[in-house]
CSV table of C-alpha atoms in Angstrom, one decimal:
chain,number,residue,atom,x,y,z
A,1,UNK,CA,-69.7,-180.8,-10.5
A,2,UNK,CA,-73.2,-181.9,-9.7
A,3,UNK,CA,-75.3,-181.1,-6.6
A,4,UNK,CA,-78.8,-180.0,-5.4
A,5,UNK,CA,-80.7,-177.2,-4.0
A,6,UNK,CA,-82.8,-177.3,-0.9
A,7,UNK,CA,-85.7,-176.4,-2.7
A,8,UNK,CA,-87.1,-176.4,-5.9
A,9,UNK,CA,-86.9,-174.5,-8.8
A,10,UNK,CA,-89.3,-174.6,-11.8
A,11,UNK,CA,-87.5,-175.2,-15.4
A,12,UNK,CA,-90.6,-173.8,-17.4
A,13,UNK,CA,-90.4,-171.1,-19.0
A,14,UNK,CA,-92.2,-168.7,-22.0
A,15,UNK,CA,-90.5,-168.4,-25.2
A,16,UNK,CA,-90.4,-164.9,-25.0
A,17,UNK,CA,-89.9,-163.8,-21.6
A,18,UNK,CA,-86.5,-163.3,-19.7
A,19,UNK,CA,-87.7,-165.0,-16.5
A,20,UNK,CA,-86.1,-165.6,-13.0
A,21,UNK,CA,-85.2,-169.0,-12.4
A,22,UNK,CA,-84.2,-168.3,-8.7
A,23,UNK,CA,-84.3,-165.9,-6.2
A,24,UNK,CA,-84.9,-162.6,-7.2
A,25,UNK,CA,-82.6,-159.5,-6.4
A,26,UNK,CA,-83.4,-157.8,-3.2
A,27,UNK,CA,-85.3,-160.7,-1.5
A,28,UNK,CA,-84.2,-161.0,1.9
A,29,UNK,CA,-82.3,-164.2,3.3
A,30,UNK,CA,-83.8,-166.1,6.4
A,31,UNK,CA,-80.9,-165.8,8.5
A,32,UNK,CA,-79.9,-161.9,8.2
A,33,UNK,CA,-83.5,-160.6,6.8
A,34,UNK,CA,-81.5,-156.9,6.7
A,35,UNK,CA,-78.8,-158.1,4.0
A,36,UNK,CA,-80.1,-158.1,0.5
A,37,UNK,CA,-79.2,-161.4,-1.7
A,38,UNK,CA,-76.9,-160.7,-4.1
A,39,UNK,CA,-77.7,-161.3,-7.6
A,40,UNK,CA,-80.0,-162.8,-10.3
A,41,UNK,CA,-80.0,-165.6,-12.8
A,42,UNK,CA,-82.3,-165.1,-16.1
A,43,UNK,CA,-83.0,-167.4,-18.8
A,44,UNK,CA,-83.9,-167.5,-22.3
A,45,UNK,CA,-85.0,-170.3,-24.6
A,46,UNK,CA,-83.1,-171.2,-27.2
A,47,UNK,CA,-85.1,-171.0,-30.8
A,48,UNK,CA,-84.6,-173.1,-34.0
A,49,UNK,CA,-83.0,-171.0,-36.8
A,50,UNK,CA,-83.6,-171.1,-40.2
A,51,UNK,CA,-81.3,-171.3,-42.9
A,52,UNK,CA,-80.8,-167.4,-43.0
A,53,UNK,CA,-78.5,-167.9,-39.6
A,54,UNK,CA,-76.2,-170.0,-41.7
A,55,UNK,CA,-72.5,-168.4,-41.3
A,56,UNK,CA,-70.1,-169.7,-43.9
A,57,UNK,CA,-67.1,-169.6,-41.3
A,58,UNK,CA,-69.1,-171.0,-38.6
A,59,UNK,CA,-71.4,-173.7,-40.7
A,60,UNK,CA,-75.4,-174.4,-40.3
A,61,UNK,CA,-76.9,-173.0,-37.1
A,62,UNK,CA,-79.4,-175.2,-35.8
A,63,UNK,CA,-80.9,-173.4,-32.8
A,64,UNK,CA,-79.7,-170.1,-30.9
A,65,UNK,CA,-81.2,-166.5,-30.5
A,66,UNK,CA,-81.0,-163.5,-32.3
A,67,UNK,CA,-79.3,-160.2,-31.1
A,68,UNK,CA,-81.4,-159.0,-28.5
A,69,UNK,CA,-81.3,-156.3,-25.6
A,70,UNK,CA,-81.4,-158.2,-21.8
A,71,UNK,CA,-80.9,-156.9,-18.1
A,72,UNK,CA,-77.8,-156.3,-17.4
A,73,UNK,CA,-75.8,-159.5,-16.6
A,74,UNK,CA,-72.0,-160.9,-16.4
A,75,UNK,CA,-71.9,-164.6,-17.1
A,76,UNK,CA,-73.8,-166.9,-19.6
A,77,UNK,CA,-74.0,-170.8,-19.9
A,78,UNK,CA,-76.2,-172.9,-21.8
A,79,UNK,CA,-78.3,-175.3,-19.7
A,80,UNK,CA,-81.1,-178.3,-20.6
A,81,UNK,CA,-82.7,-180.6,-18.3
A,82,UNK,CA,-81.3,-184.0,-19.1
A,83,UNK,CA,-77.9,-184.4,-17.0
A,84,UNK,CA,-77.0,-187.5,-18.4
A,85,UNK,CA,-77.3,-185.7,-22.0
A,86,UNK,CA,-74.1,-184.2,-23.8
A,87,UNK,CA,-74.4,-181.4,-26.0
A,88,UNK,CA,-72.0,-182.7,-29.1
A,89,UNK,CA,-71.8,-179.4,-31.0
A,90,UNK,CA,-70.4,-176.1,-30.6
A,91,UNK,CA,-71.7,-173.2,-29.1
A,92,UNK,CA,-70.5,-169.6,-29.7
A,93,UNK,CA,-71.9,-166.0,-28.2
A,94,UNK,CA,-71.5,-162.6,-28.7
A,95,UNK,CA,-72.2,-159.7,-25.8
A,96,UNK,CA,-72.8,-155.9,-25.8
A,97,UNK,CA,-70.6,-154.1,-23.3
A,98,UNK,CA,-72.8,-152.4,-21.1
A,99,UNK,CA,-69.8,-149.7,-20.4
A,100,UNK,CA,-69.4,-148.7,-24.2
A,101,UNK,CA,-72.3,-150.6,-26.5
A,102,UNK,CA,-69.7,-152.3,-28.4
A,103,UNK,CA,-70.5,-155.9,-29.5
A,104,UNK,CA,-67.7,-158.6,-28.9
A,105,UNK,CA,-66.4,-161.0,-31.3
A,106,UNK,CA,-67.8,-164.4,-31.2
A,107,UNK,CA,-66.9,-166.2,-28.6
A,108,UNK,CA,-66.9,-169.9,-27.8
A,109,UNK,CA,-68.3,-171.7,-24.8
A,110,UNK,CA,-66.7,-175.0,-23.7
A,111,UNK,CA,-69.2,-177.7,-23.9
A,112,UNK,CA,-68.3,-180.1,-21.5
A,113,UNK,CA,-71.0,-181.7,-18.8
A,114,UNK,CA,-69.9,-184.9,-17.4
A,115,UNK,CA,-66.1,-184.6,-16.8
A,116,UNK,CA,-67.0,-182.1,-13.8
A,117,UNK,CA,-69.3,-184.1,-11.7
A,118,UNK,CA,-69.9,-185.7,-8.3
A,119,UNK,CA,-68.9,-189.1,-8.0
A,120,UNK,CA,-71.6,-191.9,-9.4
A,121,UNK,CA,-73.9,-193.5,-7.0
A,122,UNK,CA,-73.5,-190.6,-4.6
A,123,UNK,CA,-76.3,-188.4,-3.2
A,124,UNK,CA,-75.4,-185.9,-4.9
A,125,UNK,CA,-75.0,-186.9,-8.4
A,126,UNK,CA,-78.3,-188.7,-7.8
A,127,UNK,CA,-80.3,-185.6,-7.0
A,128,UNK,CA,-83.1,-184.9,-8.8
A,129,UNK,CA,-82.7,-181.2,-9.4
A,130,UNK,CA,-78.9,-181.6,-11.4
A,131,UNK,CA,-79.0,-180.3,-15.1
A,132,UNK,CA,-76.8,-180.7,-17.8
A,133,UNK,CA,-74.9,-177.6,-18.8
A,134,UNK,CA,-71.9,-175.9,-20.6
A,135,UNK,CA,-69.0,-174.4,-18.8
A,136,UNK,CA,-69.8,-170.8,-17.8
A,137,UNK,CA,-68.4,-168.2,-19.7
A,138,UNK,CA,-67.8,-164.6,-17.9
A,139,UNK,CA,-68.2,-162.0,-20.6
A,140,UNK,CA,-68.3,-158.7,-17.9
A,141,UNK,CA,-70.7,-156.6,-17.6
A,142,UNK,CA,-73.4,-156.7,-20.5
A,143,UNK,CA,-76.8,-155.7,-21.6
A,144,UNK,CA,-77.1,-157.5,-25.3
A,145,UNK,CA,-76.6,-161.1,-26.2
A,146,UNK,CA,-76.6,-163.6,-29.3
A,147,UNK,CA,-76.3,-166.9,-29.7
A,148,UNK,CA,-75.6,-169.7,-32.2
A,149,UNK,CA,-75.3,-173.3,-31.9
A,150,UNK,CA,-74.8,-176.2,-34.5
A,151,UNK,CA,-73.9,-180.0,-34.3
A,152,UNK,CA,-70.5,-181.9,-34.0
A,153,UNK,CA,-69.7,-182.8,-37.4
A,154,UNK,CA,-70.9,-186.0,-38.6
A,155,UNK,CA,-73.0,-186.4,-35.4
A,156,UNK,CA,-76.6,-187.8,-35.7
A,157,UNK,CA,-77.2,-187.3,-31.8
A,158,UNK,CA,-80.2,-184.3,-31.7
A,159,UNK,CA,-79.0,-181.4,-29.4
A,160,UNK,CA,-80.7,-181.6,-26.0
A,161,UNK,CA,-84.1,-180.8,-25.3
A,162,UNK,CA,-85.1,-177.6,-24.0
A,163,UNK,CA,-81.8,-175.4,-24.7
A,164,UNK,CA,-81.4,-172.3,-22.9
A,165,UNK,CA,-79.4,-169.7,-22.2
A,166,UNK,CA,-78.9,-168.6,-18.3
A,167,UNK,CA,-77.5,-164.9,-17.6
A,168,UNK,CA,-76.1,-164.5,-14.3
A,169,UNK,CA,-75.7,-160.9,-12.5
A,170,UNK,CA,-73.4,-161.3,-9.9
A,171,UNK,CA,-74.9,-158.6,-7.8
A,172,UNK,CA,-72.9,-156.0,-5.7
A,173,UNK,CA,-70.5,-157.4,-3.4
A,174,UNK,CA,-66.8,-157.2,-3.0
A,175,UNK,CA,-64.8,-155.3,-5.7
A,176,UNK,CA,-61.6,-154.2,-4.7
A,177,UNK,CA,-58.6,-157.2,-4.8
A,178,UNK,CA,-59.4,-158.5,-1.3
A,179,UNK,CA,-55.9,-159.4,-0.8
A,180,UNK,CA,-52.2,-158.9,-1.9
A,181,UNK,CA,-51.3,-160.8,-4.9
A,182,UNK,CA,-48.8,-163.9,-3.9
A,183,UNK,CA,-45.7,-163.4,-2.7
A,184,UNK,CA,-46.7,-160.4,-0.8
A,185,UNK,CA,-50.2,-161.1,1.2
A,186,UNK,CA,-51.6,-160.2,4.3
A,187,UNK,CA,-54.8,-160.6,6.0
A,188,UNK,CA,-57.1,-160.9,8.7
A,189,UNK,CA,-59.0,-163.9,10.1
A,190,UNK,CA,-62.7,-164.8,10.1
A,191,UNK,CA,-64.9,-167.4,8.0
A,192,UNK,CA,-67.8,-169.2,8.1
A,193,UNK,CA,-67.6,-172.9,10.1
A,194,UNK,CA,-70.0,-172.9,12.7
A,195,UNK,CA,-72.4,-175.5,11.2
A,196,UNK,CA,-69.6,-178.5,11.4
A,197,UNK,CA,-68.9,-178.2,15.1
A,198,UNK,CA,-66.0,-176.0,15.3
A,199,UNK,CA,-65.8,-172.7,17.0
A,200,UNK,CA,-67.8,-169.7,14.5
A,201,UNK,CA,-64.5,-167.8,15.0
A,202,UNK,CA,-62.2,-170.6,13.6
A,203,UNK,CA,-63.9,-171.4,10.4
A,204,UNK,CA,-60.2,-172.4,9.0
A,205,UNK,CA,-59.7,-175.3,11.2
A,206,UNK,CA,-56.7,-174.3,12.9
A,207,UNK,CA,-57.2,-174.2,16.8
A,208,UNK,CA,-56.7,-170.3,16.7
A,209,UNK,CA,-59.7,-167.7,17.0
A,210,UNK,CA,-60.4,-165.5,13.9
A,211,UNK,CA,-60.0,-162.3,16.0
A,212,UNK,CA,-56.7,-163.3,17.2
A,213,UNK,CA,-55.4,-164.7,13.7
A,214,UNK,CA,-56.5,-161.0,12.6
A,215,UNK,CA,-54.0,-158.9,14.7
A,216,UNK,CA,-51.6,-161.4,16.6
A,217,UNK,CA,-49.3,-158.7,17.3
A,218,UNK,CA,-51.6,-156.3,18.8
A,219,UNK,CA,-51.0,-153.6,16.3
A,220,UNK,CA,-54.0,-153.2,13.9
A,221,UNK,CA,-51.9,-154.3,11.4
A,222,UNK,CA,-50.4,-157.4,9.8
A,223,UNK,CA,-47.3,-158.4,8.3
A,224,UNK,CA,-46.5,-158.6,4.6
A,225,UNK,CA,-43.4,-159.9,3.2
A,226,UNK,CA,-41.5,-157.1,1.3
A,227,UNK,CA,-44.3,-154.6,2.4
A,228,UNK,CA,-43.9,-153.9,6.2
A,229,UNK,CA,-47.2,-153.9,7.3
A,230,UNK,CA,-51.1,-153.6,5.4
A,231,UNK,CA,-54.2,-152.5,6.9
A,232,UNK,CA,-56.2,-155.3,8.0
A,233,UNK,CA,-59.2,-156.4,6.1
A,234,UNK,CA,-62.6,-156.6,7.9
A,235,UNK,CA,-63.2,-159.5,10.2
A,236,UNK,CA,-63.9,-162.9,8.4
A,237,UNK,CA,-62.7,-161.7,4.9
A,238,UNK,CA,-59.4,-163.1,4.7
A,239,UNK,CA,-57.6,-165.8,6.9
A,240,UNK,CA,-54.1,-164.6,7.4
A,241,UNK,CA,-50.8,-165.9,5.8
A,242,UNK,CA,-49.1,-167.9,8.7
A,243,UNK,CA,-45.2,-168.9,8.6
A,244,UNK,CA,-43.9,-172.5,8.8
A,245,UNK,CA,-43.6,-172.2,12.8
A,246,UNK,CA,-47.1,-170.9,13.0
A,247,UNK,CA,-48.6,-173.1,11.0
A,248,UNK,CA,-46.9,-176.5,12.4
A,249,UNK,CA,-47.7,-174.6,16.0
A,250,UNK,CA,-51.4,-174.7,15.0
A,251,UNK,CA,-51.7,-177.9,13.4
A,252,UNK,CA,-49.9,-179.6,16.6
A,253,UNK,CA,-52.6,-177.7,18.9
A,254,UNK,CA,-55.3,-178.5,16.3
A,255,UNK,CA,-58.5,-179.8,17.9
A,256,UNK,CA,-60.9,-178.3,15.9
A,257,UNK,CA,-59.1,-179.8,12.9
A,258,UNK,CA,-61.1,-183.1,12.9
A,259,UNK,CA,-58.1,-185.1,12.1
A,260,UNK,CA,-54.5,-185.3,13.5
A,261,UNK,CA,-52.3,-183.4,12.0
A,262,UNK,CA,-49.1,-183.9,14.2
A,263,UNK,CA,-47.8,-186.7,12.1
A,264,UNK,CA,-47.4,-184.6,9.4
A,265,UNK,CA,-44.6,-182.2,10.4
A,266,UNK,CA,-42.2,-181.8,10.0
A,267,UNK,CA,-43.4,-181.1,6.1
A,268,UNK,CA,-46.6,-178.8,6.5
A,269,UNK,CA,-46.2,-176.2,4.0
A,270,UNK,CA,-46.8,-172.3,5.5
A,271,UNK,CA,-50.6,-171.4,5.3
A,272,UNK,CA,-51.2,-168.7,2.8
A,273,UNK,CA,-54.1,-165.9,2.8
A,274,UNK,CA,-57.2,-167.2,2.0
A,275,UNK,CA,-59.8,-165.0,0.7
A,276,UNK,CA,-63.3,-166.5,2.7
A,277,UNK,CA,-66.6,-167.2,1.5
A,278,UNK,CA,-67.5,-164.1,3.0
A,279,UNK,CA,-65.0,-162.2,1.8
A,280,UNK,CA,-65.8,-163.1,-2.1
A,281,UNK,CA,-69.7,-162.2,-1.2
A,282,UNK,CA,-71.0,-165.7,-1.2
A,283,UNK,CA,-74.6,-165.9,-0.8
A,284,UNK,CA,-75.0,-168.9,1.8
A,285,UNK,CA,-78.8,-169.5,0.9
A,286,UNK,CA,-78.1,-170.4,-2.4
A,287,UNK,CA,-75.7,-173.8,-1.3
A,288,UNK,CA,-76.8,-177.1,0.8
A,289,UNK,CA,-76.6,-176.4,4.1
A,290,UNK,CA,-74.8,-180.0,5.1
A,291,UNK,CA,-71.2,-180.6,4.6
A,292,UNK,CA,-70.0,-183.6,3.3
A,293,UNK,CA,-66.3,-184.8,4.5
A,294,UNK,CA,-63.9,-187.5,3.1
A,295,UNK,CA,-61.3,-189.4,5.8
A,296,UNK,CA,-58.0,-187.6,4.3
A,297,UNK,CA,-56.6,-185.6,1.4
A,298,UNK,CA,-54.2,-187.6,-1.1
A,299,UNK,CA,-54.0,-185.7,-3.9
A,300,UNK,CA,-55.1,-182.3,-5.5
A,301,UNK,CA,-56.3,-181.8,-8.9
A,302,UNK,CA,-55.7,-178.8,-10.7
A,303,UNK,CA,-58.2,-177.3,-13.1
A,304,UNK,CA,-58.7,-174.3,-15.3
A,305,UNK,CA,-62.4,-172.4,-14.9
A,306,UNK,CA,-62.7,-172.4,-18.6
A,307,UNK,CA,-64.8,-169.0,-18.1
A,308,UNK,CA,-61.9,-167.0,-20.3
A,309,UNK,CA,-59.5,-164.3,-19.8
A,310,UNK,CA,-61.4,-161.6,-19.9
A,311,UNK,CA,-61.3,-160.5,-16.1
A,312,UNK,CA,-59.4,-157.9,-14.0
A,313,UNK,CA,-58.1,-159.2,-10.4
A,314,UNK,CA,-60.4,-156.7,-8.9
A,315,UNK,CA,-63.2,-158.4,-10.4
A,316,UNK,CA,-62.3,-162.0,-9.4
A,317,UNK,CA,-65.1,-162.0,-6.3
A,318,UNK,CA,-67.7,-161.2,-8.8
A,319,UNK,CA,-66.5,-163.9,-11.4
A,320,UNK,CA,-66.3,-166.1,-8.1
A,321,UNK,CA,-70.3,-165.4,-7.3
A,322,UNK,CA,-71.4,-165.8,-10.8
A,323,UNK,CA,-69.7,-169.2,-10.9
A,324,UNK,CA,-71.4,-170.1,-7.9
A,325,UNK,CA,-74.8,-169.0,-8.7
A,326,UNK,CA,-74.4,-170.6,-12.1
A,327,UNK,CA,-73.4,-174.3,-10.6
A,328,UNK,CA,-76.2,-173.9,-7.8
A,329,UNK,CA,-79.4,-172.2,-9.5
A,330,UNK,CA,-78.4,-173.2,-13.5
A,331,UNK,CA,-76.9,-176.5,-13.0
A,332,UNK,CA,-78.7,-177.4,-9.7
A,333,UNK,CA,-75.3,-179.0,-7.8
A,334,UNK,CA,-75.0,-178.7,-4.4
A,335,UNK,CA,-72.4,-176.0,-4.2
A,336,UNK,CA,-69.5,-174.7,-6.0
A,337,UNK,CA,-67.5,-177.9,-7.0
A,338,UNK,CA,-64.1,-176.8,-6.4
A,339,UNK,CA,-62.3,-177.0,-3.0
A,340,UNK,CA,-60.3,-173.6,-3.9
A,341,UNK,CA,-60.1,-171.0,-6.7
A,342,UNK,CA,-57.1,-168.7,-7.6
A,343,UNK,CA,-57.1,-165.6,-9.4
A,344,UNK,CA,-54.5,-164.6,-12.1
A,345,UNK,CA,-52.9,-162.1,-9.6
A,346,UNK,CA,-52.4,-165.3,-7.1
A,347,UNK,CA,-55.3,-164.4,-4.5
A,348,UNK,CA,-56.5,-167.8,-3.1
A,349,UNK,CA,-60.0,-168.2,-2.2
A,350,UNK,CA,-62.3,-170.6,0.0
A,351,UNK,CA,-64.5,-172.6,-2.5
A,352,UNK,CA,-66.9,-175.4,-1.7
A,353,UNK,CA,-68.1,-174.7,1.9
A,354,UNK,CA,-67.3,-176.6,5.1
A,355,UNK,CA,-63.7,-175.5,6.1
A,356,UNK,CA,-60.7,-174.8,4.5
A,357,UNK,CA,-58.5,-177.3,6.3
A,358,UNK,CA,-61.0,-179.8,6.2
A,359,UNK,CA,-61.0,-182.9,3.8
A,360,UNK,CA,-64.2,-181.5,2.3
A,361,UNK,CA,-65.9,-183.7,-0.3
A,362,UNK,CA,-65.8,-181.6,-3.5
A,363,UNK,CA,-67.5,-182.4,-7.1
A,364,UNK,CA,-64.7,-181.4,-9.2
A,365,UNK,CA,-63.0,-184.5,-11.1
A,366,UNK,CA,-65.5,-186.9,-11.6
A,367,UNK,CA,-64.8,-190.7,-10.1
A,368,UNK,CA,-61.5,-188.8,-8.2
A,369,UNK,CA,-63.3,-186.8,-5.6
A,370,UNK,CA,-63.0,-188.9,-2.7
A,371,UNK,CA,-59.7,-188.0,-0.4
A,372,UNK,CA,-58.9,-185.1,-3.2
A,373,UNK,CA,-58.9,-181.3,-3.1
A,374,UNK,CA,-59.7,-179.6,-6.2
A,375,UNK,CA,-58.1,-176.3,-7.0
A,376,UNK,CA,-59.5,-174.2,-9.9
A,377,UNK,CA,-57.5,-171.0,-11.7
A,378,UNK,CA,-59.8,-168.4,-12.9
A,379,UNK,CA,-59.5,-168.4,-16.2
A,380,UNK,CA,-58.7,-170.3,-19.7
A,381,UNK,CA,-55.5,-171.9,-20.2
A,382,UNK,CA,-55.5,-174.0,-23.3
A,383,UNK,CA,-53.4,-171.6,-25.4
A,384,UNK,CA,-52.9,-168.6,-22.7
A,385,UNK,CA,-50.1,-168.9,-20.2
A,386,UNK,CA,-51.1,-168.8,-17.0
A,387,UNK,CA,-49.6,-165.8,-14.7
A,388,UNK,CA,-46.8,-166.9,-12.8
A,389,UNK,CA,-48.5,-165.5,-9.5
A,390,UNK,CA,-51.2,-168.1,-10.3
A,391,UNK,CA,-48.8,-170.9,-10.7
A,392,UNK,CA,-46.7,-169.8,-7.2
A,393,UNK,CA,-50.5,-169.5,-5.4
A,394,UNK,CA,-51.1,-173.2,-6.2
A,395,UNK,CA,-47.6,-174.7,-5.1
A,396,UNK,CA,-48.3,-172.5,-1.7
A,397,UNK,CA,-52.0,-173.6,-1.6
A,398,UNK,CA,-50.8,-177.2,-2.2
A,399,UNK,CA,-47.8,-177.2,0.1
A,400,UNK,CA,-49.8,-176.2,3.1
A,401,UNK,CA,-53.1,-178.5,2.1
A,402,UNK,CA,-51.4,-181.5,1.3
A,403,UNK,CA,-48.9,-180.9,3.9
A,404,UNK,CA,-51.7,-180.8,6.8
A,405,UNK,CA,-52.2,-184.8,5.3
A,406,UNK,CA,-48.3,-185.7,5.4
A,407,UNK,CA,-48.4,-185.9,1.3
A,408,UNK,CA,-45.2,-185.3,-0.5
A,409,UNK,CA,-46.2,-182.9,-3.4
A,410,UNK,CA,-43.4,-184.9,-5.6
A,411,UNK,CA,-45.1,-188.2,-4.7
A,412,UNK,CA,-47.9,-190.4,-6.4
A,413,UNK,CA,-51.0,-191.7,-4.9
A,414,UNK,CA,-53.2,-194.6,-6.0
A,415,UNK,CA,-56.6,-193.5,-5.9
A,416,UNK,CA,-59.4,-196.1,-6.7
A,417,UNK,CA,-61.8,-194.6,-9.2
A,418,UNK,CA,-65.3,-194.1,-8.7
A,419,UNK,CA,-66.1,-194.6,-12.4
A,420,UNK,CA,-65.0,-191.5,-14.7
A,421,UNK,CA,-65.0,-192.7,-18.1
A,422,UNK,CA,-61.7,-193.0,-18.5
A,423,UNK,CA,-61.4,-195.3,-16.1
A,424,UNK,CA,-63.6,-197.9,-15.1
A,425,UNK,CA,-65.0,-198.0,-11.6
A,426,UNK,CA,-63.1,-199.8,-9.2
A,427,UNK,CA,-60.0,-199.5,-11.1
A,428,UNK,CA,-57.0,-198.5,-9.3
A,429,UNK,CA,-54.8,-195.6,-10.7
A,430,UNK,CA,-51.4,-194.1,-9.4
A,431,UNK,CA,-51.5,-190.8,-10.3
A,432,UNK,CA,-49.1,-187.7,-9.4
A,433,UNK,CA,-50.3,-186.2,-5.9
A,434,UNK,CA,-50.4,-183.0,-7.6
A,435,UNK,CA,-52.4,-183.8,-10.7
A,436,UNK,CA,-54.4,-182.1,-13.6
A,437,UNK,CA,-58.2,-182.5,-14.1
A,438,UNK,CA,-57.2,-184.5,-17.5
A,439,UNK,CA,-55.2,-187.2,-15.2
A,440,UNK,CA,-58.5,-188.6,-14.0
A,441,UNK,CA,-60.8,-188.0,-17.3
A,442,UNK,CA,-60.4,-187.4,-21.0
A,443,UNK,CA,-60.8,-183.5,-21.2
A,444,UNK,CA,-58.3,-180.7,-21.9
A,445,UNK,CA,-58.9,-179.2,-18.3
A,446,UNK,CA,-57.0,-177.7,-17.1
A,447,UNK,CA,-55.6,-176.6,-20.6
A,448,UNK,CA,-52.4,-177.5,-22.1
A,449,UNK,CA,-50.3,-174.7,-21.0
A,450,UNK,CA,-51.5,-174.8,-17.2
A,451,UNK,CA,-50.9,-178.4,-16.9
A,452,UNK,CA,-47.4,-177.6,-18.3
A,453,UNK,CA,-46.7,-176.0,-15.4
A,454,UNK,CA,-47.7,-179.1,-12.7
A,455,UNK,CA,-43.8,-180.3,-12.6
A,456,UNK,CA,-42.9,-176.9,-11.6
A,457,UNK,CA,-45.7,-176.4,-9.1
A,458,UNK,CA,-44.7,-180.0,-7.5
A,459,UNK,CA,-41.0,-178.9,-7.4
A,460,UNK,CA,-42.1,-175.7,-5.3
A,461,UNK,CA,-44.6,-177.1,-3.2
A,462,UNK,CA,-42.1,-179.7,-1.8
A,463,UNK,CA,-39.8,-176.9,-1.3
A,464,UNK,CA,-42.0,-175.0,0.8
A,465,UNK,CA,-42.5,-178.0,3.0
A,466,UNK,CA,-38.8,-178.5,3.5
A,467,UNK,CA,-38.6,-181.4,1.1
């Protein structure tokens, strides 16, 4: 998921210091001088480690960091300057809990670099501030860290130059579960969208005003299936769930959608509740200010974030803020690369900015970002089963998002590769309309356990569309 920042960020850092690589905590934004910018990013250059660092179960450590105290952080990852360089090796970290002072066991950091990226030849992929990076790993509030890195067995390629450990503190922000879980959601309207020509109160692009969405029945509450009513969240934090009739009516009205959704009827799934960027506390000063759109959405690629499963649903907004900061500040990407994210409780979040109903160009599946949408389930699902709530939420989201464009979730589509490593540029590839990341690129993502649920998701999504 590559991109660029508006202002340059210096990569220089001194060997023994913890240096801020971005805006410091407490700085004010141009748009809102009263609001503090949440979070910080700090960096530690890795060091060559001698034979004493070798571990029998791990092997010969080449670079790393001895155990040390650091300022509080919750997410980490390794970064290097050459975005084209691959880290052919193994990275392991352990961290000290801020809550009780205990050290974790060694945890492995996924070293993928090229499989998440903007399509080759685009302005985003060619940005001069893009860097190589591992997947980020959520470790929870911590104040100590230790790192070890070794080359892959049999590899003669050196580790990338300038390896550093970036430590991300998400800062204060939304901390409570922002919306009821899948199948039991309710919420209020609002969002951001003033920069794409839509009404600022209609960031979802459904042709309705956010305040009206938040209180459609005039009672100050919104209905939640199986619960009667729920208190309306703060304006702008959650787009409310709509039933199928209201969803179709909004699409038929949809002058602000930017495309004609009437042809998609009668197979538009009901819109699920979606936590907006404001709802999870996105610092809008970090991303590129303009938006890029494609002509339509023909497919949805499902991912896992590979950030680990050691988070609570109450922490999900903090996880998202950390990933977003890591993508933009550490890796130099344009914005968070996924169009949507889903937590283990089934809450759905707006990802890349530009309007949840819009065909926003993401940077989630190298070679296949055009005319697709990317959905990341927060966690790692290579050997852990995804929670049912998350599986249900993927079905709900795809029923609505694909339905706006008349796409059958059980169908297939032919996409032209932009060049992915798995498929050459220009290759015509037939894929399921709900596909896994591994279908477009040689990667484990979205993890074998989540990938195995895609058939169930396609069936449930089509049923929600009334197919």
